[in-house]
Short mmCIF file of C-alpha atoms and ligand atoms in Angstrom, two decimals:
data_model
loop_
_atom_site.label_atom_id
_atom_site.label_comp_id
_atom_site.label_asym_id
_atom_site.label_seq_id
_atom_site.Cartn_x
_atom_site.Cartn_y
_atom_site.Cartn_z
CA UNK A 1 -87.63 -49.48 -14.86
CA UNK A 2 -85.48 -51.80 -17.00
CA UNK A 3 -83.82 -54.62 -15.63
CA UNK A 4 -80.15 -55.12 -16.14
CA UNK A 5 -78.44 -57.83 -17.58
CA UNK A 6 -74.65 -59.35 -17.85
CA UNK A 7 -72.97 -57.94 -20.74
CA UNK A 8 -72.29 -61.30 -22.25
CA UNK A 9 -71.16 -64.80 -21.65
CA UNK A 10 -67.77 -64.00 -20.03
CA UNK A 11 -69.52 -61.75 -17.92
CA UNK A 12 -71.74 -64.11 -16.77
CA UNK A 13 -68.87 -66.57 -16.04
CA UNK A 14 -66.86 -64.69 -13.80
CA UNK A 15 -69.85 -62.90 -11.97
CA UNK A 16 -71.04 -66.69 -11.27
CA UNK A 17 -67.90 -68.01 -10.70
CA UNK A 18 -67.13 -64.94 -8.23
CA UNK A 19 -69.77 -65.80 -6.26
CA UNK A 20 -68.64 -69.49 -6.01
CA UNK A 21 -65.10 -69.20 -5.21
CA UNK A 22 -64.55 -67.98 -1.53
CA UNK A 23 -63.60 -68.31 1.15
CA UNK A 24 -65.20 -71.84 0.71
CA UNK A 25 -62.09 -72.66 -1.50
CA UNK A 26 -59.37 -71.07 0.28
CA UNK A 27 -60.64 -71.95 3.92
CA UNK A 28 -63.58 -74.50 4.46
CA UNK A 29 -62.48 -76.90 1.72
CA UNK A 30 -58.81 -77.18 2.33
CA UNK A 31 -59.35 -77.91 6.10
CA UNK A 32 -62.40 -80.28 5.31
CA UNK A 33 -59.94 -82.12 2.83
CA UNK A 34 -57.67 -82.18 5.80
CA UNK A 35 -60.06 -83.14 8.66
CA UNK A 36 -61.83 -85.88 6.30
CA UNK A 37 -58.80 -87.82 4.99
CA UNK A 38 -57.58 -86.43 1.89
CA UNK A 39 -57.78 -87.63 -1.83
CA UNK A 40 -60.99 -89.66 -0.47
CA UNK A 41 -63.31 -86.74 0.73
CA UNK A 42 -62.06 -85.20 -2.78
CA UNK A 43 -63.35 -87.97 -4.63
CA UNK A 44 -66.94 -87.82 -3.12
CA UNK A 45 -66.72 -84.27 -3.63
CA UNK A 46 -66.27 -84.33 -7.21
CA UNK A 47 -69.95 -86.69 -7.31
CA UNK A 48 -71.52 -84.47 -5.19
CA UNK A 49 -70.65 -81.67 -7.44
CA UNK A 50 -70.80 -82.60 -11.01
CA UNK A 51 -73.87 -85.17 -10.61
CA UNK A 52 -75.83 -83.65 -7.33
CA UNK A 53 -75.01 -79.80 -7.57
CA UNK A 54 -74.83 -79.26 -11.06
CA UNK A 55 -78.42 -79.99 -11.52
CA UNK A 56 -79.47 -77.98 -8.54
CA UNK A 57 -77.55 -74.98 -9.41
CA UNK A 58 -78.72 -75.17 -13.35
CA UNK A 59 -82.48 -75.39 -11.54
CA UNK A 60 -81.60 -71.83 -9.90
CA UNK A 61 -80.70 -70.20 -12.70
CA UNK A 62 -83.18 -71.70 -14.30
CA UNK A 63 -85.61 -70.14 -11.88
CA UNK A 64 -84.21 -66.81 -12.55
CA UNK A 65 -84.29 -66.68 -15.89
CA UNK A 66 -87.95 -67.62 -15.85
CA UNK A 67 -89.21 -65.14 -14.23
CA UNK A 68 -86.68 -62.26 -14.32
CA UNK A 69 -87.22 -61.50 -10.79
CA UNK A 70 -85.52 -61.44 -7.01
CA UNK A 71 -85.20 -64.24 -5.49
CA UNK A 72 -88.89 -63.37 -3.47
CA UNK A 73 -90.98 -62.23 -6.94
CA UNK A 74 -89.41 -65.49 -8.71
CA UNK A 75 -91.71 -67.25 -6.50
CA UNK A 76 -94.52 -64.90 -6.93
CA UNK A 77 -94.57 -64.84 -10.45
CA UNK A 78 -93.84 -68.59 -11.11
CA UNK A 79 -96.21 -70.19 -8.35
CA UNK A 80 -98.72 -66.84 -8.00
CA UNK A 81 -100.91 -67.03 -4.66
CA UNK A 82 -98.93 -70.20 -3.43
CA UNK A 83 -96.96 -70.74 -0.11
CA UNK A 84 -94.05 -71.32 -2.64
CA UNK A 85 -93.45 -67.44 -1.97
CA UNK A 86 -91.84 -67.99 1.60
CA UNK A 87 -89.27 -70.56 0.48
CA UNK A 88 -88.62 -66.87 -1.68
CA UNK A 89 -88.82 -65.44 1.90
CA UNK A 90 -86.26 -67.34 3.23
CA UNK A 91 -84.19 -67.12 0.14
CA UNK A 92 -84.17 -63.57 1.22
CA UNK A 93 -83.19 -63.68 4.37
CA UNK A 94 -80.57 -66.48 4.56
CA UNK A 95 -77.78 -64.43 2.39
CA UNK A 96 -78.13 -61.71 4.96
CA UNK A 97 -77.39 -63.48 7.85
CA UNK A 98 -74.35 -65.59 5.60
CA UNK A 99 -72.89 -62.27 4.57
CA UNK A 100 -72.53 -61.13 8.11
CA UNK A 101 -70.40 -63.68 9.30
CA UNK A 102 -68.99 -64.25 5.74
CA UNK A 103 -67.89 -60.21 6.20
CA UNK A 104 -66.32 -60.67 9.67
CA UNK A 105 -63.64 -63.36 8.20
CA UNK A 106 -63.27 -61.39 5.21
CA UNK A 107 -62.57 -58.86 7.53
CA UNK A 108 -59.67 -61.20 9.37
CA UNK A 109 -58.81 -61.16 6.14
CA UNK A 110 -58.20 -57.57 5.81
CA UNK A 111 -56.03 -57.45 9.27
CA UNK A 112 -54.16 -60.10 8.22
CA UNK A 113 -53.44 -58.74 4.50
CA UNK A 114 -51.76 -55.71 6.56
CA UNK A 115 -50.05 -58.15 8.70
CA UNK A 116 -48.55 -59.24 5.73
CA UNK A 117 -47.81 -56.17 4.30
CA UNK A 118 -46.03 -54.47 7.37
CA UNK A 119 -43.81 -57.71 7.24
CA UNK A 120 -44.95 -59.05 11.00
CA UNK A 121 -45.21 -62.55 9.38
CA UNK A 122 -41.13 -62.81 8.84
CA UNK A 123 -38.65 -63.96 10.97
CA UNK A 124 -39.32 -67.51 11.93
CA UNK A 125 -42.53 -67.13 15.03
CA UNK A 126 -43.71 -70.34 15.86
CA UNK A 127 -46.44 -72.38 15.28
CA UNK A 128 -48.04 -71.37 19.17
CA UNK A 129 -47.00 -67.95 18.65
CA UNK A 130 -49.40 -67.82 15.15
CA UNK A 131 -52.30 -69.52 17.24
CA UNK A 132 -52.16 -67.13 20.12
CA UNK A 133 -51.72 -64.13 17.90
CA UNK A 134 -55.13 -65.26 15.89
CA UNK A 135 -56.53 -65.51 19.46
CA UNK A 136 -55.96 -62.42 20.67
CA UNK A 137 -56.89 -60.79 17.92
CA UNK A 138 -60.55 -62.47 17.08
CA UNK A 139 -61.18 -62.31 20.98
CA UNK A 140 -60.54 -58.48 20.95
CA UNK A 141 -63.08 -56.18 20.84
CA UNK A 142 -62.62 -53.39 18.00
CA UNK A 143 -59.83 -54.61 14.84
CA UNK A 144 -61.99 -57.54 13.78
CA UNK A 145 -65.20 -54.62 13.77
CA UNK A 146 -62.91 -52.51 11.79
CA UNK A 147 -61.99 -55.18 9.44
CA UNK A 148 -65.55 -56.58 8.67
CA UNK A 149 -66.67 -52.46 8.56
CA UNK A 150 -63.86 -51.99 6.12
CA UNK A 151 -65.03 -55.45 4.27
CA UNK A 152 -68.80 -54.54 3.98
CA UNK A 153 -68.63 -51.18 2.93
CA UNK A 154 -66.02 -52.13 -0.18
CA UNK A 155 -68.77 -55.11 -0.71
CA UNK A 156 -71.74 -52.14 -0.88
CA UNK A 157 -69.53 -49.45 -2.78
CA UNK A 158 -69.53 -52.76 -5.56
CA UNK A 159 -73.01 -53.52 -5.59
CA UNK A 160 -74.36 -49.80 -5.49
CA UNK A 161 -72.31 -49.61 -8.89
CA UNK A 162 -74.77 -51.64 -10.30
CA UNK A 163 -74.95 -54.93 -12.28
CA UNK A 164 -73.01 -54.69 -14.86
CA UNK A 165 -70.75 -51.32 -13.90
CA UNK A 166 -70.33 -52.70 -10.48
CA UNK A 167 -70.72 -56.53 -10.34
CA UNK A 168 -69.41 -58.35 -13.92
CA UNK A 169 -66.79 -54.99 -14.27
CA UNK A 170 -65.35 -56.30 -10.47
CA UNK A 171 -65.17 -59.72 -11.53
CA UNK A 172 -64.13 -59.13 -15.04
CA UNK A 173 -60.68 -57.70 -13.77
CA UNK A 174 -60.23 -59.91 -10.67
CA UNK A 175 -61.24 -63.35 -11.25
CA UNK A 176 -58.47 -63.66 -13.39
CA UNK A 177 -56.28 -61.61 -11.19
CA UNK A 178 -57.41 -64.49 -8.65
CA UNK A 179 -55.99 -67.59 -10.57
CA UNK A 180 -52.68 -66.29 -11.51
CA UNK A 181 -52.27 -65.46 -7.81
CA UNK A 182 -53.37 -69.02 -6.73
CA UNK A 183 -50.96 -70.50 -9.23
CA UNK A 184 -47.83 -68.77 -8.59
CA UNK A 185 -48.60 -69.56 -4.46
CA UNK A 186 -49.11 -72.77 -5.51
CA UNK A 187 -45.98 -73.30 -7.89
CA UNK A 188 -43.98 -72.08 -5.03
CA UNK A 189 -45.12 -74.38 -2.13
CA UNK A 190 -45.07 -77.47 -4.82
CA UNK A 191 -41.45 -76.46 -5.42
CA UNK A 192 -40.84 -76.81 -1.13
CA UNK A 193 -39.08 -79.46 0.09
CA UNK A 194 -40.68 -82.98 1.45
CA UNK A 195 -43.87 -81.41 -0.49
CA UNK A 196 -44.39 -84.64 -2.62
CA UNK A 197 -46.18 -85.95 0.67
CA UNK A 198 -48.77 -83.16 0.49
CA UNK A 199 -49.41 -83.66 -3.31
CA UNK A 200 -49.60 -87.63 -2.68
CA UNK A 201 -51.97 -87.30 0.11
CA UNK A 202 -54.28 -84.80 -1.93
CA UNK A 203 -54.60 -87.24 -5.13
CA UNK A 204 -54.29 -90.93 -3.94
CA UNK A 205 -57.32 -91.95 -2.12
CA UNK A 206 -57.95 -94.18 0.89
CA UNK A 207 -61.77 -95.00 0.03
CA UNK A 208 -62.19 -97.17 3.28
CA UNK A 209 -62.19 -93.90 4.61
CA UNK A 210 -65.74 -92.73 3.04
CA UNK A 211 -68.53 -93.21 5.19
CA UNK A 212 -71.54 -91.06 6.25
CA UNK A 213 -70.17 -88.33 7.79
CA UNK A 214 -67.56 -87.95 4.96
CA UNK A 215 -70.80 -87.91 2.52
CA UNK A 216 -72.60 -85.44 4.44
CA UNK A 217 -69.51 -83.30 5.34
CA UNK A 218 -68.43 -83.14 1.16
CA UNK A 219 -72.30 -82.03 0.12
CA UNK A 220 -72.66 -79.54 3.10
CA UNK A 221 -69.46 -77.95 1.35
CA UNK A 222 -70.55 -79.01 -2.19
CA UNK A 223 -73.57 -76.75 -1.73
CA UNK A 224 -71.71 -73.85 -0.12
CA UNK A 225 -69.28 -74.02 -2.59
CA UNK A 226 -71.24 -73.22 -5.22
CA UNK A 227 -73.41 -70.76 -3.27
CA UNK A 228 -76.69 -73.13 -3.58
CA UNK A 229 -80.28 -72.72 -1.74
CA UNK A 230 -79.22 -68.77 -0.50
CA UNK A 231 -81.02 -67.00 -3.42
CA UNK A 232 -77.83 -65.89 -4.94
CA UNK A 233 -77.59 -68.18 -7.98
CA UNK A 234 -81.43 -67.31 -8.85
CA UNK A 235 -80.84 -63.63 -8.55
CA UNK A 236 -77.45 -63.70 -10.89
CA UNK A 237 -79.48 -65.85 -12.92
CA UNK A 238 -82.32 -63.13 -13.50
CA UNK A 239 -79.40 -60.71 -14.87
CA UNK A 240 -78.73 -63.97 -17.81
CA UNK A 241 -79.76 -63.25 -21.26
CA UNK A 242 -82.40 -64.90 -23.05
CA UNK A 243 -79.45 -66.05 -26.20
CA UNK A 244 -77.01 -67.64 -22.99
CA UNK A 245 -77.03 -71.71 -22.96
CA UNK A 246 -77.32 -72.41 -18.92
CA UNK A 247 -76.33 -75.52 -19.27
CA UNK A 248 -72.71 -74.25 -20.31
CA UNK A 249 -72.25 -71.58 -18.31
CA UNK A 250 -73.93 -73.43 -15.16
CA UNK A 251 -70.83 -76.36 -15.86
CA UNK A 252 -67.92 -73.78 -16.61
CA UNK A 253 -68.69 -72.55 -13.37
CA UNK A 254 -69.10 -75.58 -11.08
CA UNK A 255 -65.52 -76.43 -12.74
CA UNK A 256 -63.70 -73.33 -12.54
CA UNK A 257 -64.92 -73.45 -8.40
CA UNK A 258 -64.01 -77.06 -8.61
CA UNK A 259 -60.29 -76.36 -10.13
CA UNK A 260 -59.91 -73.30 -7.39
CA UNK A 261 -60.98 -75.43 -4.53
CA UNK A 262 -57.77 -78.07 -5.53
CA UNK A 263 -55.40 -75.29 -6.76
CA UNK A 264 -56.11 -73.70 -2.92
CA UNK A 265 -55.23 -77.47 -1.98
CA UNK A 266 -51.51 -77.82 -4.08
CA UNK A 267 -51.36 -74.41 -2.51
CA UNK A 268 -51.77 -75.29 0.84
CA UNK A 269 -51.19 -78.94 2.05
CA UNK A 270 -47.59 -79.65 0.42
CA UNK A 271 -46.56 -76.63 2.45
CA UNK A 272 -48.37 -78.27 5.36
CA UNK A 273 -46.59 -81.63 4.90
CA UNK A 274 -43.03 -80.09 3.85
CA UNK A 275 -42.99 -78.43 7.54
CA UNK A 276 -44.52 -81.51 9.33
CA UNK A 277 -47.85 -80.07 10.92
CA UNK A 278 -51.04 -82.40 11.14
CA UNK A 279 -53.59 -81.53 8.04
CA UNK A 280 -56.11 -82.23 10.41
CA UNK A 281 -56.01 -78.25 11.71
CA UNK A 282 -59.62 -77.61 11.04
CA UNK A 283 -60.73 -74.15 10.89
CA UNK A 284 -57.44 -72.49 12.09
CA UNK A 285 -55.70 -73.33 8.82
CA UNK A 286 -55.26 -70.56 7.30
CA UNK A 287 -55.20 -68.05 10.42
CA UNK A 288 -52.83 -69.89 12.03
CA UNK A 289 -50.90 -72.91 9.82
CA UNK A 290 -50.46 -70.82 7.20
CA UNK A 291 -48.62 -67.58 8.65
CA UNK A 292 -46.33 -69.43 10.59
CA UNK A 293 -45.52 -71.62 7.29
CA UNK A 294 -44.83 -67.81 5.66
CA UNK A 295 -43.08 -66.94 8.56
CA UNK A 296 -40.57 -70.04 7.83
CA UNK A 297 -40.36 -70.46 4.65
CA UNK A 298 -37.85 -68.39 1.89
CA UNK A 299 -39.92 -65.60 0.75
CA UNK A 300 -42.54 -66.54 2.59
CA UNK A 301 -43.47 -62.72 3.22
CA UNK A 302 -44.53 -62.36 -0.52
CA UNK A 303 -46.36 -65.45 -0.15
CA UNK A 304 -48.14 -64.03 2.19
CA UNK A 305 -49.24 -60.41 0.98
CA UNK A 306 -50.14 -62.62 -2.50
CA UNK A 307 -52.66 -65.08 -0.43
CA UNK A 308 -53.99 -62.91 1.63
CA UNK A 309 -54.91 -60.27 -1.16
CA UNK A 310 -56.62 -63.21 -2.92
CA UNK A 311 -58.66 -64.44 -0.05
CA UNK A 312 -59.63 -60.88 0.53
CA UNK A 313 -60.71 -60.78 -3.57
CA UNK A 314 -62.14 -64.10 -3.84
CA UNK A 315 -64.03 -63.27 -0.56
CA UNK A 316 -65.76 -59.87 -1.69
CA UNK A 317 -66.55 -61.31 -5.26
CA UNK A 318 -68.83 -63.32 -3.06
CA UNK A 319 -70.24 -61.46 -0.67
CA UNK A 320 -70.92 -59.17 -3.29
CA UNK A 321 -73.75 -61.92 -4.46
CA UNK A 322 -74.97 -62.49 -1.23
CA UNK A 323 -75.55 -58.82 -0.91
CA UNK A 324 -77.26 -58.54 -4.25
CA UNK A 325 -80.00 -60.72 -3.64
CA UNK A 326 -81.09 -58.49 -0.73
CA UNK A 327 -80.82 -55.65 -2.18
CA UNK A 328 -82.72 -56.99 -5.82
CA UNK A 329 -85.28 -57.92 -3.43
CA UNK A 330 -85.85 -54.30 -2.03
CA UNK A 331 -85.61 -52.63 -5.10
CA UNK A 332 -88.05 -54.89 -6.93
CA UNK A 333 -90.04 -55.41 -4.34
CA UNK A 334 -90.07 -52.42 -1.76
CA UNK A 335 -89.40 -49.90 -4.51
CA UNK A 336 -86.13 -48.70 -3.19
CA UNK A 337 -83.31 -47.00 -4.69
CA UNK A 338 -80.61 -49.24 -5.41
CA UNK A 339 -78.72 -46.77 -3.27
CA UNK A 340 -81.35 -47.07 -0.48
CA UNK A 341 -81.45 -50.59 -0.55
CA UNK A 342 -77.58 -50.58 0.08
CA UNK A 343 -77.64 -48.76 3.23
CA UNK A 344 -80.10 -50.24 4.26
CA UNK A 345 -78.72 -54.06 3.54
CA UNK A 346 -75.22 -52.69 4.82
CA UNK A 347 -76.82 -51.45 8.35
CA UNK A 348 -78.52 -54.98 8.89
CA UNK A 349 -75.63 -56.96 8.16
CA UNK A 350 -73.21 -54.87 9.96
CA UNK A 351 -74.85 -54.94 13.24
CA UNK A 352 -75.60 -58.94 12.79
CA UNK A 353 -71.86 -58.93 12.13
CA UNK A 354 -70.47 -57.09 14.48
CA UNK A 355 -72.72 -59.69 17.33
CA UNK A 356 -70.76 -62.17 15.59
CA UNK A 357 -67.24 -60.60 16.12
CA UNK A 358 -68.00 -60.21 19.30
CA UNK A 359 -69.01 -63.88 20.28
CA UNK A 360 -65.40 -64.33 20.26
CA UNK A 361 -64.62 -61.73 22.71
CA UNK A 362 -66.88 -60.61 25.52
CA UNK A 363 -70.33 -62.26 23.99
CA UNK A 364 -68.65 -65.68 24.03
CA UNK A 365 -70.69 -66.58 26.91
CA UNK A 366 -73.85 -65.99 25.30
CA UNK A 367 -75.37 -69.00 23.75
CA UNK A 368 -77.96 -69.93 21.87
CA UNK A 369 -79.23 -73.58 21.01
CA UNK A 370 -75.95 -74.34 22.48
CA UNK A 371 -74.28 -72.34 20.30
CA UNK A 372 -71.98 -68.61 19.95
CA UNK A 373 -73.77 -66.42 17.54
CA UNK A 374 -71.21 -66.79 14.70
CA UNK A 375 -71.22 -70.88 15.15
CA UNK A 376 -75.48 -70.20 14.91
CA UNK A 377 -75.22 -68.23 12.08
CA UNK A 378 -72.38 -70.72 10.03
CA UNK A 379 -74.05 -73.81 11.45
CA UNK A 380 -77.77 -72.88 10.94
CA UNK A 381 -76.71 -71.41 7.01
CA UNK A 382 -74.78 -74.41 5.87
CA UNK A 383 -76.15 -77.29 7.57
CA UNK A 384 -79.52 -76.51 7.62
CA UNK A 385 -81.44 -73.25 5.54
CA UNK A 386 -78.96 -74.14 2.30
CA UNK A 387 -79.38 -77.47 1.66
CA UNK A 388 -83.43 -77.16 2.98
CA UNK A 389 -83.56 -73.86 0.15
CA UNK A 390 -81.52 -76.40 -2.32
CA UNK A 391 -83.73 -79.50 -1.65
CA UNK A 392 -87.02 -77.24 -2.16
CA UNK A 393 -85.69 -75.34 -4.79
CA UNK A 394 -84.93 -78.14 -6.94
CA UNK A 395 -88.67 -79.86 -5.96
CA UNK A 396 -89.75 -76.60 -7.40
CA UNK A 397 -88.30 -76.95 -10.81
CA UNK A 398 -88.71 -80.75 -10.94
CA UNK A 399 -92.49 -80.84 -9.42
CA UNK A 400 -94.30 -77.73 -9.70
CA UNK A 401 -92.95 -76.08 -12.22
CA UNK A 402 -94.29 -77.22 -15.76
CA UNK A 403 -92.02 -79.71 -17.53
CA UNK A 404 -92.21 -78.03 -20.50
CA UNK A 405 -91.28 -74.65 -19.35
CA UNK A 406 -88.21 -75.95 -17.75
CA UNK A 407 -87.18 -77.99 -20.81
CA UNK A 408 -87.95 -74.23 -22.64
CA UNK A 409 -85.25 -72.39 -20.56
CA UNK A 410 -82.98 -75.63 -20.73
CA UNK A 411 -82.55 -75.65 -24.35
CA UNK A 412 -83.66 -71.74 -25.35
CA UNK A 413 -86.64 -72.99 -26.74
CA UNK A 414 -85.66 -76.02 -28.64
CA UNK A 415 -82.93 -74.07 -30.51
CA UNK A 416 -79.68 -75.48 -28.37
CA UNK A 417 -79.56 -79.24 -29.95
CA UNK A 418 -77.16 -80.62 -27.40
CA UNK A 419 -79.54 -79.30 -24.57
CA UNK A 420 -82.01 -81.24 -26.13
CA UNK A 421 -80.51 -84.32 -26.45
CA UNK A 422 -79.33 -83.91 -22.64
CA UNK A 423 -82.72 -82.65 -21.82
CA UNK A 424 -84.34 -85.84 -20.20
CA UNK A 425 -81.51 -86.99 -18.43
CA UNK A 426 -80.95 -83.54 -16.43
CA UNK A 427 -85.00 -83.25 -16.34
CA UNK A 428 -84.30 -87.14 -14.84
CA UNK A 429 -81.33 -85.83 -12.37
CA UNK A 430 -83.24 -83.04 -11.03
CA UNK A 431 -87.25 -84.40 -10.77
CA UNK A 432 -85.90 -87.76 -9.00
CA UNK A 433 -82.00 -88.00 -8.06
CA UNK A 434 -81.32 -84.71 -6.57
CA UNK A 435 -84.03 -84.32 -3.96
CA UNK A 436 -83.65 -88.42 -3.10
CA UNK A 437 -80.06 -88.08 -2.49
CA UNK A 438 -79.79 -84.88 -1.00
CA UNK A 439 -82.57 -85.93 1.64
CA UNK A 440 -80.83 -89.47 1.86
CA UNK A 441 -77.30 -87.77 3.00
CA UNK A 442 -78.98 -85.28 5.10
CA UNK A 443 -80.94 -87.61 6.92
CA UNK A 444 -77.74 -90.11 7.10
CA UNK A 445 -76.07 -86.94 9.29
CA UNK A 446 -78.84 -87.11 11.51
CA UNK A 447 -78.89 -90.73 12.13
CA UNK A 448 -74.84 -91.31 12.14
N1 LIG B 1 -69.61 -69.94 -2.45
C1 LIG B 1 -69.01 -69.00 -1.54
C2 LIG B 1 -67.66 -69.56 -1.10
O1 LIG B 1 -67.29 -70.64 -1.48
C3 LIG B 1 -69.88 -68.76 -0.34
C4 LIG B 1 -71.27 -68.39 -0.67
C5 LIG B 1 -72.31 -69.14 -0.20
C6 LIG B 1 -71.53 -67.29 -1.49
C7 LIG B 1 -73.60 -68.85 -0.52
C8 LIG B 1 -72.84 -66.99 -1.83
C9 LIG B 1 -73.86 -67.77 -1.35
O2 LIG B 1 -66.98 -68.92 -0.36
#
């Protein structure tokens, strides 16, 4: 059977980019930004990004490309009758566990879309009244079920469209849908006032406040971010045509998700500031800060339906790529239908999800390592299988893989002269700085 492929370089873009900005934009980074002290944790960011990430990310879809496989046969074919082929195991299995908690807050983000839309975010509630509300309603037992159902089975009707009928023809219409909403919600709470404060505290940096967990906490989000070490970036990057320069569309990407992740910032934290609260909310930021903000602020209803829509969109043009790679996996692999391999990705992930939407109800007594099931599943994912898939995949490329191979795929076999001349210095970034550092701030976390 023939593979498919993105159309063409756009398509690529916003498929990639789709998969990058998430819920990682709109949720985890402004609340890290927040918790971590502002303009500072955004400066280390930006390193860990453009000089850590990059390099990794351009090694996945480097990977891909190669071998034109899932993210298990990659391994196979590249490094045949090798132990290389479970670190394609667990690149397997990781996105399925991410997309079932991913789905249960894209499925708070359903509820609270119709929140929006039947107005109960008006009329000036207060900020205890939003926290209790979000309470209630992740501790309850069937709408958060409904809403991750609802979420996973738009995220399967995508991906059983196919590549490019389903996939790049999503993204193609809503990634831009996705910045204008971000920049008129942002306009807006820029034009709030006292929001100066917010803008100030986002762009002028305190760098006594950088130390080790700051480090660790801005390349935990780096990775996540840009949807490293899960298998996702490999398996998009099998769909990449042999004529596309990685190198390009590997940095449009990291910068569009880098530009999203600080328009969701001028979105979010002047309106914080212009109505007083602490930045330092943490995960409750935009469940619980945010609606009361609507609730208070002149037109804050649109507001509202507008950002809630987009953090549904930007959160299925994700899970859609977390969802791919398992079910590229059993159709290569297993020999399933793509249809088959839907259901059968959709029943796993919505009974791993709905455990998770329940740990907030009546399984919030049931621990494990310590931790509720969705904490496991967020905790285990980010801090430890992506950066330990990221950190092996990039030994992969920069040790086992044959340097001239990778240098092939870099520059499209000698043809792309900048990619030449850049050649050795990303060959240099990924064989030596990427693994050092990444192991350095992982093993700093530990220690600190
Ligand atoms: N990058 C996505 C986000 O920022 C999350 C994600 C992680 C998606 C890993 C795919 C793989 O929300």
């Amino acid at each position: 059977m023939e593979r498919e492929n993105f159309g063409n370089r756009f398509g690529v873009l916003v498929a990639m980019a789709g998969s990058a900005i998430g819920l990682g934009n709109l949720w985890r980074f402004p609340y890290l930004v927040g918790s971590y002290g502002g303009a500072a944790f955004i400066f280390v960011y930006i390193f860990c990004v453009f000089l850590l990430c990059l390099p990794i990310f351009m090694s996945e879809v480097i990977v891909g490309r190669r071998s034109h496989a899932n993210a298990y046969g990659a391994f196979k074919k590249l490094a045949p009758g090798t132990r290389w082929k479970w670190l394609g195991a667990i690149s397997v299995i990781t996105p399925i566990i991410v997309v079932s908690y991913y789905s249960v807050v894209g499925g708070w983000s359903v509820e609270y879309f119709l929140k929006a839309c039947t107005l109960e975010f008006t009329g000036g509630m207060s900020r205890s009244e939003m926290g209790s509300m979000f309470g209630d309603f992740i501790s309850s037992v069937w709408s958060p079920i409904v809403g991750h159902t609802i979420f996973l089975l738009l995220t399967a009707a995508i991906v059983i469209s196919g590549v490019k009928s389903g996939i790049e023809k999503f993204g193609k219409i809503m990634m831009p849908v996705l910045f204008v909403l971000i920049i008129l919600i942002a306009v807006r709470a820029a034009t709030l006032p006292g929001a100066g404060e917010g803008l100030r505290y986002l762009f002028k940096p305190d760098f006594s406040k950088i130390d080790a967990s700051v480090c660790s906490a801005a390349l935990g989000q780096a990775f996540f971010s840009l949807s490293l070490g899960v298998g996702t970036i490999l398996t998009y990057g099998s769909y990449v045509s042999r004529k596309e320069n990685i190198a390009v569309s590997s940095t449009y990407t990291a910068t569009a998700d880098f530009l999203f992740a600080m328009l969701a910032s001028c979105a979010i934290m002047p309106a914080v500031f212009a109505f007083g609260l602490n930045p330092q909310e943490g995960p409750g930021l935009v469940f619980e800060t945010l609606p009361f903000i609507f609730s208070n602020m002149p037109l804050g209803w649109i507001v509202a339906i507008l950002f809630f829509l987009a953090l549904i969109v930007a959160a299925l043009t994700s899970s859609i790529s977390l969802y791919e790679v398992g079910v590229a996996y059993l159709v290569e692999e297993k020999h399933y239908s793509r249809r088959g391999a839907s259901i059968l990705v959709f029943l796993v992930a919505w009974v791993l999800g709905i455990l998770c939407s329940l740990s907030f109800g009546p399984l919030s007594g049931f621990h494990i390592f310590g931790q509720t099931i969705f904490n496991l599943f967020d905790k285990l994912s980010a801090n430890v299988l992506m950066p330990a898939g990221g950190l092996l995949l990039v030994v992969f490329v920069g040790w086992v893989m044959k340097k001239s191979d990778v240098i092939d795929e870099f520059t499209n076999g000698g043809t792309l002269k900048t990619n030449v001349r850049m050649s050795g210095f990303v060959y240099f970034l990924i064989r030596y700085v990427c693994p050092v550092a990444v192991l350095a701030v992982f093993a700093s976390a530990l220690i600190f």
